[in-house]
PDB file of C-alpha atoms in Angstrom:
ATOM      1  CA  UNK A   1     221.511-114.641 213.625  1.00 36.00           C
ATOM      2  CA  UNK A   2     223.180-110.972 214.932  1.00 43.00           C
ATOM      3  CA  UNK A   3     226.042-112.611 215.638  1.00 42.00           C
ATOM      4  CA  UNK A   4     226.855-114.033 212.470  1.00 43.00           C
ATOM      5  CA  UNK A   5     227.035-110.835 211.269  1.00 49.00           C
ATOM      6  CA  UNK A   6     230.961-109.463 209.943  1.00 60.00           C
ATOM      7  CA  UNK A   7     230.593-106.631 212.741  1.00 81.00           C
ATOM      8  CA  UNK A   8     229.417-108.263 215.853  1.00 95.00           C
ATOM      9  CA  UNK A   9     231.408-107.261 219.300  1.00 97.00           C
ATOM     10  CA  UNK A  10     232.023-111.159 219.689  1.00 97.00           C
ATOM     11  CA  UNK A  11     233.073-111.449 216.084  1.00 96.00           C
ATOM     12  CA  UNK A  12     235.354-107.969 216.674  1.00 97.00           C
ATOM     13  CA  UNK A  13     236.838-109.557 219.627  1.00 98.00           C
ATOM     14  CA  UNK A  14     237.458-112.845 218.819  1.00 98.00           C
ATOM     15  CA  UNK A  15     239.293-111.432 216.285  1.00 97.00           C
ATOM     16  CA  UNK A  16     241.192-109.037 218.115  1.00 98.00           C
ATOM     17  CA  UNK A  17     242.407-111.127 220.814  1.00 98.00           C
ATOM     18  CA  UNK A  18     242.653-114.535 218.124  1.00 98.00           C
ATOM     19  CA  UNK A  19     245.882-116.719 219.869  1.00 96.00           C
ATOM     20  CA  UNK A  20     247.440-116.768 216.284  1.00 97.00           C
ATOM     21  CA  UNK A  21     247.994-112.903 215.684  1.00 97.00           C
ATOM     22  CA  UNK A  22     251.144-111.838 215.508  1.00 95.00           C
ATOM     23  CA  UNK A  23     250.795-108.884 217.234  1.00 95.00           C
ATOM     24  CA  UNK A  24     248.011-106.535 218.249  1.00 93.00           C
ATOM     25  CA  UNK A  25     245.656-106.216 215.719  1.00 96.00           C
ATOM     26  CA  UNK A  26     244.469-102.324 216.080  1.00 96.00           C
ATOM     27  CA  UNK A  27     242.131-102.425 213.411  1.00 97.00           C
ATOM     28  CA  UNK A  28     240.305-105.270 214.943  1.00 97.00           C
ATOM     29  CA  UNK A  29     240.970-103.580 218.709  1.00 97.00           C
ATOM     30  CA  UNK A  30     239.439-100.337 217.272  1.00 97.00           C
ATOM     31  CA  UNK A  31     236.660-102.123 215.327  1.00 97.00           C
ATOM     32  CA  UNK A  32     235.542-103.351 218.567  1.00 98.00           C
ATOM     33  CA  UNK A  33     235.374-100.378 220.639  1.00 97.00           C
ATOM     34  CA  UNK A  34     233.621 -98.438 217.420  1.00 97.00           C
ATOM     35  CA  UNK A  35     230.787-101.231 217.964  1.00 97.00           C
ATOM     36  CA  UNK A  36     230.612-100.837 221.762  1.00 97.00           C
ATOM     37  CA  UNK A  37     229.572 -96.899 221.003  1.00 96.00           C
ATOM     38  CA  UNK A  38     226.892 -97.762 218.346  1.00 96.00           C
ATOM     39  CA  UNK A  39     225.174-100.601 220.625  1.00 95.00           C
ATOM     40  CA  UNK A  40     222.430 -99.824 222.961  1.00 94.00           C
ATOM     41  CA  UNK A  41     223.979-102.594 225.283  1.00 96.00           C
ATOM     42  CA  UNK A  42     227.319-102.382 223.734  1.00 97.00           C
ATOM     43  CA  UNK A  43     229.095-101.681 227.571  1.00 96.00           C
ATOM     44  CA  UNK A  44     227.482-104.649 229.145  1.00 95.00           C
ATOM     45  CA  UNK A  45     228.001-107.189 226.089  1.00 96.00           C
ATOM     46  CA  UNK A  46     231.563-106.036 225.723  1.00 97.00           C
ATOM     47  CA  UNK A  47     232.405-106.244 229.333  1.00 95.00           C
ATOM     48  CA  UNK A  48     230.710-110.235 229.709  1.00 94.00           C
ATOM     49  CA  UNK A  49     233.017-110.576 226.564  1.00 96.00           C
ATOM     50  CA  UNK A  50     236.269-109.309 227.976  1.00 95.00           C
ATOM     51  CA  UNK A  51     235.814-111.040 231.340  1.00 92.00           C
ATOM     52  CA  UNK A  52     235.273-114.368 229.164  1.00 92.00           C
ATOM     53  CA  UNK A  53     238.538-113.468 226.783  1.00 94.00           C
ATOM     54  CA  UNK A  54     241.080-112.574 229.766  1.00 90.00           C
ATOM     55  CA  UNK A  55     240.160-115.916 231.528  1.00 88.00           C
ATOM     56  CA  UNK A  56     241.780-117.804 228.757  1.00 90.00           C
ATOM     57  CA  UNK A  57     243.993-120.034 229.724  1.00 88.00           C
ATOM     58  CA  UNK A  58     246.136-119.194 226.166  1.00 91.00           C
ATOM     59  CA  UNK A  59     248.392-116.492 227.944  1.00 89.00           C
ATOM     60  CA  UNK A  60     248.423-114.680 224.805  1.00 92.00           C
ATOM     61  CA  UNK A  61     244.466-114.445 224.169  1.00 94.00           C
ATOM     62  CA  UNK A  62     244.530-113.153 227.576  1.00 91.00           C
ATOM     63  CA  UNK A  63     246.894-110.440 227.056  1.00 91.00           C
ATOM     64  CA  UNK A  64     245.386-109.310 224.194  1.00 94.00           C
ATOM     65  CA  UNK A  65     242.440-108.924 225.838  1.00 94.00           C
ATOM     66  CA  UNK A  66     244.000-106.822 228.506  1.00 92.00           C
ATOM     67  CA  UNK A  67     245.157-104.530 225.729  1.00 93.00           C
ATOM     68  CA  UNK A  68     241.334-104.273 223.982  1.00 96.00           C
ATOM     69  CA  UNK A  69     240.014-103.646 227.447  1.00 94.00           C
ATOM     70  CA  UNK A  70     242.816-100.724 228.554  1.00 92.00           C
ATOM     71  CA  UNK A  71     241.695 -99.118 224.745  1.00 95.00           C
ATOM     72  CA  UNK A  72     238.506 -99.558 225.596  1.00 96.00           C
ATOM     73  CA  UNK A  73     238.730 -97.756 229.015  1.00 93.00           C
ATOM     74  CA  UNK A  74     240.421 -94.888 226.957  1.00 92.00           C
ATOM     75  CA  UNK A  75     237.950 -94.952 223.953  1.00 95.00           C
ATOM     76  CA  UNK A  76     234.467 -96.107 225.447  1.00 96.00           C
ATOM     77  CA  UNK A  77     233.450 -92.973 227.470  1.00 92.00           C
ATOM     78  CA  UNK A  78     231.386 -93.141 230.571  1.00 92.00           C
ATOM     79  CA  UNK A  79     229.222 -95.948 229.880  1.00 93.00           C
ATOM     80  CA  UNK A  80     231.975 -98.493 229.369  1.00 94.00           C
ATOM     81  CA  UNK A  81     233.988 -96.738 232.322  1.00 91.00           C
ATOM     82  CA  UNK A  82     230.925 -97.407 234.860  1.00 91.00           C
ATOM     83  CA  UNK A  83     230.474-101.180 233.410  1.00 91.00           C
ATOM     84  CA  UNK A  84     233.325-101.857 234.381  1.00 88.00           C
ATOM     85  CA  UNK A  85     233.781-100.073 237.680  1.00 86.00           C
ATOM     86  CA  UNK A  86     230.837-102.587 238.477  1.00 85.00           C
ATOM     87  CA  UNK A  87     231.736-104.894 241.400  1.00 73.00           C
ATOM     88  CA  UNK A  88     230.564-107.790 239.671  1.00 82.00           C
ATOM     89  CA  UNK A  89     232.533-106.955 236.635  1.00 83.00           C
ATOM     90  CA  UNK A  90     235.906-106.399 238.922  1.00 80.00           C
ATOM     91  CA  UNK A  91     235.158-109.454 240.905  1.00 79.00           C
ATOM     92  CA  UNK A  92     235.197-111.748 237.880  1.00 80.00           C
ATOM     93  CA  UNK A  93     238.787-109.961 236.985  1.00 78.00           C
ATOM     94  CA  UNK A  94     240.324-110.448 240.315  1.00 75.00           C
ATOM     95  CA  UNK A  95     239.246-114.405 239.729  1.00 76.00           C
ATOM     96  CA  UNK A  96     241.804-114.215 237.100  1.00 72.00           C
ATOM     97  CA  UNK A  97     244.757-114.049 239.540  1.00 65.00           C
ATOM     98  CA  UNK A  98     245.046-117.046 241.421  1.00 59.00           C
ATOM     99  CA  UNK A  99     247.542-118.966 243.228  1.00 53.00           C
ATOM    100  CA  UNK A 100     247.838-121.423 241.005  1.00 52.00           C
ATOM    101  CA  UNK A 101     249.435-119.466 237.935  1.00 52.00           C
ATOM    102  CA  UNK A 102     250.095-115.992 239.533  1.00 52.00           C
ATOM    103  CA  UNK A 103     253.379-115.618 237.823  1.00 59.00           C
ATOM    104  CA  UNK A 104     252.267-115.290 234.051  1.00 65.00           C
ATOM    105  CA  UNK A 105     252.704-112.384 232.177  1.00 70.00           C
ATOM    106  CA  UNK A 106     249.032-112.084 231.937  1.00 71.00           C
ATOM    107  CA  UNK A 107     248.510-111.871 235.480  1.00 71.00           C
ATOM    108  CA  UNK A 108     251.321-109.319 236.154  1.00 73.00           C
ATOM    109  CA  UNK A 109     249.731-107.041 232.595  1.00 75.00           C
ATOM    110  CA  UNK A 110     246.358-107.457 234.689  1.00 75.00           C
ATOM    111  CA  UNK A 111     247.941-105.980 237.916  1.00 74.00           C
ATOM    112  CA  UNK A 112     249.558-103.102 236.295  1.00 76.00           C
ATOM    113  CA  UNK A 113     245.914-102.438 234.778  1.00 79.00           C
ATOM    114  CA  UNK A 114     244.435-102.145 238.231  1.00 76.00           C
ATOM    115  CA  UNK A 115     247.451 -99.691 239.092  1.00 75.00           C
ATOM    116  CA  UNK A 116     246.426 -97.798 236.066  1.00 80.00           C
ATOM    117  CA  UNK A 117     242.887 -97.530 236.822  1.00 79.00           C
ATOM    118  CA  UNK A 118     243.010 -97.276 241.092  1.00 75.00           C
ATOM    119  CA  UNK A 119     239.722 -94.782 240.410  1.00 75.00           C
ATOM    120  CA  UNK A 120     237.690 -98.267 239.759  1.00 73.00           C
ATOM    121  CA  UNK A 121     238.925 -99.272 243.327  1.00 64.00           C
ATOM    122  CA  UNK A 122     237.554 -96.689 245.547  1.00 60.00           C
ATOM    123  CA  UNK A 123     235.391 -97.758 248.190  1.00 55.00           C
ATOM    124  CA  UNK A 124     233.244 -94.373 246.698  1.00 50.00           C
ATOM    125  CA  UNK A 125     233.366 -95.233 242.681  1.00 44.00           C
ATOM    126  CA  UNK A 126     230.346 -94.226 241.120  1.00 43.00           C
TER     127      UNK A 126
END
């Protein structure tokens, strides 16, 4: 079983984003965007991951997850960058936000990423 395995993306993440860290946990952060780079399908695993991770309703797995996906945008290249410029991959975001618990921190991290990143909202994205 692959994801057994000590260096899975789902084992890196899970780690990374775990609701009992203290505080971010870079190795784990970096481990995970190392293993994105060496996988084939690393982009596409890692973004299904992240959507899962920042839909947690433990405000703090979320948040973490917002961080591991902001250093992944800076430390993935081009292949994670177009993943996740993918309108299905922004549309399961945006779910994130709704009425119901718009004021939590995780929600107001998550619309300060889109600020950060308005390239992934252009009508003309590639």
């Amino acid at each position: 079983n692959m994801a057994a395995s000590g260096d899975s993306l789902e084992s890196w993440l899970n780690k990374a984003t775990d609701p009992s860290n203290r505080q971010e946990d870079w190795e784990c952060i970096t481990g995970f965007c190392d293993q994105i780079n060496k996988e084939l399908e690393g982009p596409q695993i890692a973004a299904r991951l992240l959507v899962h991770k920042v839909h947690s309703p433990q405000e703090w797995e979320a948040l973490q997850a917002l961080m591991v996906l902001e250093a992944c945008m800076k430390n993935c290249g081009q292949r994670f960058q177009n993943e996740v410029g993918k309108f299905r991959f922004l549309n399961e975001l945006i779910k994130v936000i709704s009425p119901k618990v718009s004021d939590t921190k995780s929600d107001e991290q998550f619309l300060l990423w889109i600020l950060h990143h308005p390239e992934l909202f252009t009508p003309f994205s590639i």
